[in-house]
Coordinates of C-alpha atoms and ligand atoms in Angstrom, one line a residue:
X179 CA 87.3 80.7 121.5
X180 CA 87.3 77.7 123.8
X181 CA 89.8 74.8 123.7
X182 CA 87.1 72.6 122.3
X183 CA 86.3 75.1 119.4
X184 CA 90.0 75.1 118.6
X185 CA 89.6 71.5 117.6
X186 CA 86.6 71.9 115.4
X187 CA 87.2 70.9 111.8
X188 CA 85.8 70.8 108.3
X189 CA 85.4 67.5 106.5
X190 CA 85.3 67.5 102.7
X191 CA 84.7 64.8 100.3
X192 CA 86.1 66.1 97.1
X193 CA 85.6 65.5 93.4
X194 CA 82.2 67.1 92.9
X195 CA 82.0 69.9 90.3
X196 CA 80.3 72.9 92.0
X197 CA 77.1 74.0 90.4
X198 CA 74.5 76.5 91.4
X199 CA 74.1 80.0 92.8
X200 CA 75.5 81.7 95.9
X201 CA 75.2 85.3 97.3
X202 CA 78.3 87.1 98.3
X203 CA 78.5 88.4 101.9
X204 CA 79.5 91.9 102.9
X205 CA 83.2 92.8 102.9
X206 CA 85.3 92.2 106.0
X207 CA 88.0 94.6 105.0
X208 CA 85.6 97.4 104.1
X209 CA 83.4 97.1 107.3
X210 CA 86.2 96.9 109.9
X211 CA 87.4 100.5 109.2
X212 CA 83.8 101.6 109.0
X213 CA 83.2 100.2 112.5
X214 CA 86.3 102.2 113.7
X215 CA 85.0 105.3 111.9
X216 CA 81.7 105.1 113.7
X217 CA 83.5 106.4 116.9
X218 CA 84.0 109.7 115.2
X219 CA 80.3 110.6 115.7
X220 CA 78.2 110.7 118.9
X221 CA 75.0 109.0 117.6
X222 CA 74.2 105.6 116.1
X223 CA 75.6 104.1 112.9
X224 CA 73.8 101.4 111.0
X225 CA 75.9 99.1 108.8
X226 CA 73.5 97.2 106.5
X227 CA 74.5 93.8 105.4
X228 CA 77.3 93.5 107.8
X229 CA 79.0 90.1 107.7
X230 CA 78.6 88.1 110.9
X231 CA 82.2 86.8 111.1
X232 CA 84.7 86.4 114.0
X233 CA 86.8 89.5 113.1
X234 CA 83.6 91.7 113.1
X235 CA 82.6 90.1 116.4
X236 CA 86.0 90.9 117.8
X237 CA 85.7 94.6 116.7
X238 CA 82.2 94.6 118.2
X239 CA 83.8 93.5 121.6
X240 CA 86.5 96.1 121.3
X241 CA 83.9 98.9 120.7
X242 CA 81.8 97.6 123.6
X243 CA 84.9 97.7 125.8
X244 CA 85.3 101.4 125.2
X245 CA 81.6 102.1 125.9
X246 CA 79.8 101.7 122.6
X247 CA 76.5 99.8 122.4
X248 CA 76.5 97.2 119.6
X249 CA 73.5 95.1 118.4
X250 CA 72.3 93.3 115.4
X251 CA 68.9 93.3 113.7
X252 CA 68.8 90.6 111.0
X253 CA 71.8 91.2 108.8
X254 CA 72.4 94.8 110.0
X255 CA 74.8 96.0 112.7
X256 CA 74.1 99.0 114.8
X257 CA 76.9 100.8 116.7
X258 CA 75.8 103.4 119.2
X259 CA 78.7 105.7 120.2
X260 CA 77.0 108.2 122.5
X261 CA 78.7 106.9 125.7
X262 CA 82.2 106.1 124.5
X263 CA 84.3 107.0 127.6
X264 CA 87.8 105.6 127.4
X265 CA 90.6 105.4 124.9
X266 CA 92.1 102.2 126.4
X267 CA 91.8 99.2 124.1
X268 CA 92.6 96.1 126.2
X269 CA 95.7 94.2 125.0
X270 CA 93.8 90.9 124.7
X271 CA 91.6 92.3 121.9
X272 CA 94.4 94.2 120.1
X273 CA 96.4 91.0 120.1
X274 CA 93.6 89.1 118.4
X275 CA 93.1 91.3 115.5
X276 CA 95.2 93.5 113.4
X277 CA 92.4 95.9 112.5
X278 CA 92.3 97.1 116.1
X279 CA 95.2 99.4 115.1
X280 CA 92.7 101.2 112.8
X281 CA 90.9 102.4 115.8
X282 CA 93.8 104.6 116.7
X283 CA 93.2 107.4 114.3
X284 CA 89.4 107.6 114.9
X285 CA 89.6 107.1 118.7
X286 CA 92.3 109.8 119.1
X287 CA 89.9 112.2 117.4
X288 CA 87.3 111.4 120.0
X289 CA 89.2 110.9 123.2
X290 CA 92.5 112.8 122.8
X291 CA 94.5 110.1 124.5
X292 CA 94.6 106.4 123.9
X293 CA 96.4 103.2 124.9
X294 CA 96.5 100.2 122.6
X295 CA 98.4 96.9 122.6
X296 CA 100.3 96.0 119.5
X297 CA 98.0 94.3 117.0
X298 CA 97.8 90.7 116.0
X299 CA 96.3 89.3 112.9
X300 CA 97.2 86.7 110.3
X301 CA 100.7 85.1 110.5
X302 CA 101.7 86.0 107.0
X303 CA 104.8 88.0 107.7
X304 CA 106.4 90.7 109.9
X305 CA 103.5 93.2 109.5
X306 CA 105.1 96.3 111.0
X307 CA 103.0 99.3 112.0
X308 CA 105.6 102.0 111.4
X309 CA 103.5 103.7 108.7
X310 CA 100.4 103.8 111.0
X311 CA 102.5 105.6 113.6
X312 CA 104.3 108.0 111.2
X313 CA 101.1 109.3 109.6
X314 CA 99.6 109.9 113.0
X315 CA 102.8 111.7 114.1
X316 CA 102.5 113.9 111.0
X317 CA 99.1 115.0 112.2
X318 CA 100.4 116.2 115.6
X319 CA 100.0 112.9 117.6
X320 CA 102.6 112.3 120.3
X321 CA 103.5 108.6 120.5
X322 CA 105.3 106.4 122.9
X323 CA 105.7 102.6 122.6
X324 CA 106.6 100.8 125.8
X325 CA 106.6 97.0 126.4
X326 CA 104.4 96.4 123.4
X327 CA 101.9 99.0 124.4
X328 CA 101.3 102.2 122.3
X329 CA 100.5 105.4 124.2
X330 CA 99.2 108.2 121.9
X331 CA 98.1 111.7 122.8
X332 CA 96.8 114.7 120.8
X333 CA 94.7 117.3 122.5
X334 CA 93.6 118.3 118.9
X335 CA 94.6 116.4 115.8
X336 CA 96.0 119.0 113.4
X337 CA 95.7 118.7 109.6
X338 CA 99.1 118.1 108.0
X339 CA 101.0 116.6 105.1
X340 CA 102.3 113.0 104.9
X341 CA 103.8 111.0 102.0
X342 CA 103.7 107.4 102.6
X343 CA 107.2 105.9 101.8
X344 CA 105.3 102.7 100.9
X345 CA 101.6 102.0 100.1
X346 CA 99.7 100.5 102.9
X347 CA 95.9 100.0 103.0
X348 CA 95.6 100.1 106.8
X349 CA 97.9 103.1 107.4
X350 CA 96.1 105.0 104.6
X351 CA 92.8 104.3 106.4
X352 CA 94.3 105.3 109.8
X353 CA 95.5 108.6 108.3
X354 CA 92.1 109.3 106.7
X355 CA 90.3 108.5 110.0
X356 CA 92.6 110.8 112.0
X357 CA 92.3 113.6 109.5
X358 CA 88.5 113.4 109.1
X359 CA 87.7 115.3 112.3
X360 CA 91.1 117.2 112.6
X361 CA 91.6 120.9 112.7
X362 CA 92.3 122.0 109.1
X363 CA 93.3 120.4 105.9
X364 CA 95.3 117.2 105.4
X365 CA 97.1 116.0 102.3
X366 CA 98.1 112.3 102.1
X367 CA 100.3 111.2 99.2
X368 CA 101.3 107.8 97.9
X369 CA 98.1 106.4 99.4
X370 CA 96.8 102.9 98.8
X371 CA 94.2 102.7 96.0
X372 CA 92.3 99.6 97.1
X373 CA 88.5 99.7 96.8
X374 CA 88.2 99.5 100.6
X375 CA 89.8 103.0 100.8
X376 CA 87.1 104.2 98.4
X377 CA 84.3 102.5 100.5
X378 CA 85.7 104.1 103.7
X379 CA 85.7 107.6 102.2
X380 CA 82.1 107.1 100.9
X381 CA 81.1 106.0 104.4
X382 CA 82.8 109.0 106.0
X383 CA 81.2 111.3 103.5
X384 CA 77.8 109.9 104.4
X385 CA 78.7 111.1 108.0
X386 CA 79.5 114.6 106.7
X387 CA 83.2 114.3 106.1
X388 CA 84.9 116.4 103.4
X389 CA 87.3 114.1 101.4
X390 CA 88.4 114.1 97.8
X391 CA 90.8 112.0 95.8
X392 CA 90.3 108.5 97.2
X393 CA 91.2 105.8 94.7
X394 CA 94.1 108.0 93.5
X395 CA 97.5 108.4 95.1
X396 CA 96.7 111.8 96.7
X397 CA 93.8 112.3 99.1
X398 CA 92.7 115.7 100.5
X399 CA 90.8 115.8 103.7
X400 CA 89.3 118.9 105.2
X401 CA 88.6 118.2 108.9
X402 CA 84.9 118.5 110.0
X403 CA 84.0 118.9 113.6
X404 CA 80.5 117.5 113.8
X405 CA 80.3 114.2 112.0
X406 CA 76.9 112.7 112.2
X407 CA 75.0 109.4 112.3
X408 CA 74.5 107.4 109.1
X409 CA 73.1 104.2 107.6
X410 CA 75.3 102.6 105.0
X411 CA 75.2 99.4 102.9
X412 CA 78.4 97.3 103.3
X413 CA 79.8 96.6 99.9
X414 CA 80.2 92.9 98.8
X415 CA 83.4 91.1 99.6
X416 CA 85.7 90.9 96.5
X417 CA 87.9 88.3 98.2
X418 CA 85.0 86.0 99.2
X419 CA 83.6 86.3 95.6
X420 CA 87.1 85.4 94.3
X421 CA 87.3 82.5 96.7
X422 CA 84.0 81.0 95.3
X423 CA 85.0 81.7 91.7
X424 CA 88.3 79.8 92.3
X425 CA 86.4 77.0 94.1
X426 CA 84.3 76.7 91.0
X427 CA 87.5 76.5 89.0
X428 CA 89.2 73.9 91.2
X429 CA 86.2 71.6 90.7
X430 CA 85.7 72.5 87.0
X431 CA 82.2 73.6 87.9
X432 CA 79.7 76.0 86.8
X433 CA 78.3 78.7 89.1
X434 CA 76.5 82.0 89.5
X435 CA 77.6 84.6 92.0
X436 CA 75.0 87.3 93.0
X437 CA 76.2 90.6 94.5
X438 CA 79.7 89.9 93.3
X439 CA 81.7 93.3 93.0
X440 CA 82.7 92.5 89.4
X441 CA 84.4 95.8 88.8
X442 CA 86.8 95.1 91.7
X443 CA 87.6 91.6 90.4
X444 CA 89.1 92.4 87.0
X445 CA 92.7 91.1 87.8
X446 CA 91.3 87.7 88.9
X447 CA 88.9 87.5 86.0
X448 CA 91.7 88.1 83.5
X449 CA 93.7 85.2 84.9
X450 CA 90.6 83.0 85.1
X451 CA 90.0 83.7 81.4
X452 CA 93.7 83.1 80.5
X453 CA 93.4 79.7 82.2
X454 CA 90.5 78.8 80.0
X455 CA 87.6 79.7 82.3
X456 CA 84.6 81.4 80.8
X457 CA 82.3 84.0 82.3
X458 CA 79.7 86.5 81.5
X459 CA 77.8 89.2 83.5
X460 CA 74.0 88.9 83.2
X461 CA 71.4 90.6 85.2
X462 CA 74.1 91.8 87.6
X463 CA 75.2 88.2 88.2
X464 CA 78.7 86.7 87.5
X465 CA 78.1 83.5 85.6
X466 CA 81.3 81.4 85.5
X467 CA 81.9 78.1 83.6
X468 CA 85.1 76.4 84.5
X469 CA 84.5 73.1 82.6
X470 CA 87.2 73.8 80.1
X471 CA 89.7 75.5 82.4
X472 CA 93.0 73.6 81.8
X473 CA 95.9 76.1 81.3
X474 CA 98.6 76.8 83.9
X475 CA 99.8 80.3 84.8
X476 CA 103.2 80.8 83.4
X477 CA 104.0 83.7 85.7
X478 CA 102.0 86.0 88.0
X479 CA 102.8 88.3 90.8
X480 CA 100.7 89.7 93.5
X481 CA 100.4 93.5 93.4
X482 CA 98.6 96.4 95.0
X483 CA 95.2 97.1 93.5
X484 CA 94.4 97.0 90.6
X485 CA 96.9 94.2 90.4
X486 CA 96.3 90.6 91.5
X487 CA 95.4 90.6 95.2
X488 CA 97.7 89.0 97.7
X489 CA 94.6 87.7 99.5
X490 CA 93.8 85.4 96.6
X491 CA 97.4 84.2 96.1
X492 CA 97.1 80.9 98.0
X493 CA 93.7 80.2 96.4
X494 CA 95.0 80.6 92.9
X495 CA 98.1 78.6 93.8
X496 CA 95.8 75.8 94.9
X497 CA 94.0 75.9 91.6
X498 CA 97.3 75.8 89.7
X499 CA 98.2 72.7 91.8
X500 CA 95.4 70.9 90.0
X501 CA 96.3 71.9 86.5
X502 CA 98.9 70.0 84.5
X503 CA 101.9 72.1 83.5
X504 CA 104.1 74.5 85.4
X505 CA 102.8 77.6 87.1
X506 CA 104.9 80.3 88.9
X507 CA 103.5 82.8 91.4
X508 CA 105.5 85.5 93.1
X509 CA 104.3 87.0 96.4
X510 CA 105.4 90.6 96.5
X511 CA 103.3 92.1 99.4
X512 CA 103.8 89.8 102.4
X513 CA 107.1 87.8 102.9
X514 CA 105.6 84.7 104.5
X515 CA 102.5 83.9 102.7
X516 CA 103.1 80.4 101.4
X517 CA 102.0 78.4 104.4
X518 CA 99.1 76.9 102.6
X519 CA 101.4 75.7 99.8
X520 CA 103.3 73.6 102.3
X521 CA 100.0 72.1 103.6
X522 CA 98.7 71.1 100.2
X523 CA 101.9 69.2 99.6
X524 CA 100.4 66.7 102.1
X525 CA 97.6 66.3 99.6
X526 CA 100.0 65.4 96.8
X527 CA 100.6 68.8 95.4
X528 CA 104.0 69.5 93.7
X529 CA 104.9 72.9 95.0
X530 CA 108.4 74.3 95.5
X531 CA 108.9 77.6 97.3
X532 CA 112.0 79.5 96.2
X533 CA 112.1 82.6 98.3
X534 CA 109.1 84.7 97.2
X535 CA 108.3 82.5 94.2
X536 CA 106.2 79.3 94.3
X537 CA 106.8 76.9 91.4
X538 CA 103.8 74.6 91.0
X539 CA 103.5 71.4 88.8
X540 CA 99.8 70.6 88.6
X541 CA 98.4 67.1 89.1
X542 CA 95.7 65.2 91.0
X543 CA 95.4 65.9 94.7
X544 CA 94.2 63.4 97.2
X545 CA 92.5 63.9 100.6
X546 CA 94.6 64.3 103.7
X547 CA 94.4 65.9 107.2
X548 CA 95.7 69.5 107.1
X549 CA 95.7 72.5 109.3
X550 CA 94.7 76.1 108.5
X551 CA 97.2 78.6 109.8
X552 CA 95.8 81.8 108.5
X553 CA 92.5 83.1 107.0
X554 CA 92.9 83.0 103.2
X555 CA 95.5 80.1 103.3
X556 CA 92.8 78.2 105.2
X557 CA 90.2 78.9 102.6
X558 CA 92.8 77.6 100.0
X559 CA 92.8 74.3 101.9
X560 CA 89.0 74.1 101.5
X561 CA 89.5 74.5 97.8
X562 CA 92.2 71.8 97.7
X563 CA 89.8 69.5 99.5
X564 CA 87.0 70.2 97.0
X565 CA 89.4 69.4 94.2
X566 CA 91.0 66.3 95.7
X567 CA 90.0 62.6 95.6
X568 CA 88.8 61.3 98.9
X569 CA 88.3 62.8 102.3
X570 CA 90.1 65.9 103.6
X571 CA 90.0 67.1 107.2
X572 CA 90.9 70.7 107.9
X573 CA 91.8 71.8 111.4
X574 CA 92.5 75.4 112.6
X575 CA 89.1 76.5 111.1
X576 CA 88.8 79.4 113.5
X577 CA 91.2 81.2 111.1
X578 CA 88.8 80.6 108.2
X579 CA 85.8 81.8 110.2
X580 CA 87.5 85.1 110.9
X581 CA 86.5 86.1 107.4
X582 CA 83.9 83.7 105.9
X583 CA 80.3 83.9 107.4
X584 CA 79.2 80.4 106.3
X585 CA 81.7 78.9 103.9
X586 CA 80.3 75.4 104.5
X587 CA 76.7 76.5 103.9
X588 CA 77.7 78.4 100.8
X589 CA 79.6 75.4 99.3
X590 CA 76.9 73.0 100.2
X591 CA 74.4 75.2 98.4
X592 CA 76.6 74.7 95.3
X593 CA 76.5 70.9 95.7
X594 CA 79.9 70.6 97.5
X595 CA 80.3 67.9 100.1
X596 CA 81.5 69.7 103.2
X597 CA 80.5 69.6 106.8
X598 CA 81.6 71.4 110.0
X599 CA 82.3 69.0 112.9
X600 CA 82.6 70.2 116.4
X601 CA 84.6 68.4 118.9
X602 CA 81.6 67.1 120.8
X603 CA 80.4 65.3 117.7
X604 CA 83.7 63.5 117.2
Ligands
LIG260 C1 95.1 94.9 104.3 C2 94.1 93.8 104.3 C3 94.7 92.5 104.0 C4 95.4 92.6 102.6 C5 96.4 93.8 102.7 C6 97.1 94.0 101.4 C7 92.5 94.6 106.0 C8 91.9 94.4 107.3 N1 93.4 93.7 105.6 O1 96.0 94.6 105.3 O2 93.7 91.5 103.9 O3 96.2 91.4 102.4 O4 95.7 95.0 103.0 O5 96.2 94.2 100.3 O6 92.1 95.4 105.2 N2 103.6 97.7 106.0 C9 104.7 98.4 106.5 N3 104.5 99.2 107.6 C10 103.2 99.5 108.1 C11 102.1 98.8 107.5 C12 102.3 98.0 106.4 O7 105.8 98.1 106.2 O8 103.1 100.2 109.0 C13 103.8 96.8 104.8 C14 103.3 95.4 105.1 O9 104.2 94.6 105.9 C15 103.1 94.8 103.7 C16 102.7 96.1 102.9 O10 103.0 97.2 103.7 O11 104.3 94.3 103.2 C17 101.2 96.2 102.7 O12 100.5 96.0 103.9 P1 99.1 96.8 104.2 O13 98.6 97.3 102.9 O14 99.3 97.7 105.3 O15 98.2 95.6 104.7 P2 97.0 95.7 105.8 O16 96.4 97.0 105.8 O17 97.6 95.2 107.1

């Protein structure tokens, strides 16, 4: 990102109910670990319908820096891992994106020795990596951390047993990736049960891996030496689908989502219905009507899957900020995820944060100049702008573009009034 890009912004004129149809992009959180998994094989992997977003581009650069060839044909991403020749992930990349840590398990399986800077990512809390390191140690990896750099070594990763003291999506993925090509059997307990874990295991199985139990707390992995090439369809992004459903709700609109992973959206759809939103599934499309949505959320907490996802918390909070009555939302997964709530106060929202609980009294919002500080919180500001009277300008959009391929184009196709302005045009 150049200094100029850092100043790019979205301008929104709010107050228009969204109406129309939009197709949901491929899932960021599903494809990143798949890209990492591709280094476990020595041929070429094709990821069909891979979203072209900044986090994926960053992972492409990391893979290129270790010797992979990466290219796109239309919406598909190809990763050729024949010539991977180093286990050193430059600190600059690791710092940019948290998912770089996911490369540890897979790359160790390939190179035996790796060096990686401590990962960056969204500023939504402490985000420790102790569970990632512990699961690798349980599989025979020797680790040292010095001056923010992780050195890991394992001539052969050995199957083993690890029970996560706390559920973590990324650490579960790392454990699975390390075990997929290890010597012998691995049993992982208290695993995360998010759909992205299931998608990763399906992807690995398409490469020849031997895994059972994903989606439950216990996963068994029998290491397989020769994982092979594959071509795999990236599943749709449940958080992007949730973002557009909530954008429809904020504007009291009426939209159709194609390719929405409806089965993975049940917690959100329940709340949407309780708030007065209506929906039906027809011909595989999610058809949502928010014209009568008018009830606040007395109490909701974010939870691990299948509970309400933390990634949609700031977006739901924004919706609540437009609905008369008191709503309460508790964030149980990340300790510092109310940054967007503070920003929408500049737009007239009545939000009080008491520790991990936000208390919201809904009313009319007005346009203002605000700043995205992290990915989903940034998308929440877009929703606030769509629901507000007047003009909203959002800075820090590089955070939003880490995860949304074309949020402006998608919202414009639903009749919303949003444009992306680059610094040169201002
Ligand atoms: C993933 C998602 C992110 C989502 C989150 C929770 C990706 C790329 N990101 O992040 O969008 O918000 O799941 O659904 O898939 N923890 C530790 N030690 C660790 C790792 C995590 O204590 O080593 C804690 C975290 O601080 C947090 C909780 O565990 O409180 C859950 O985090 P985790 O599931 O690991 O989130 P990510 O995999 O980073």
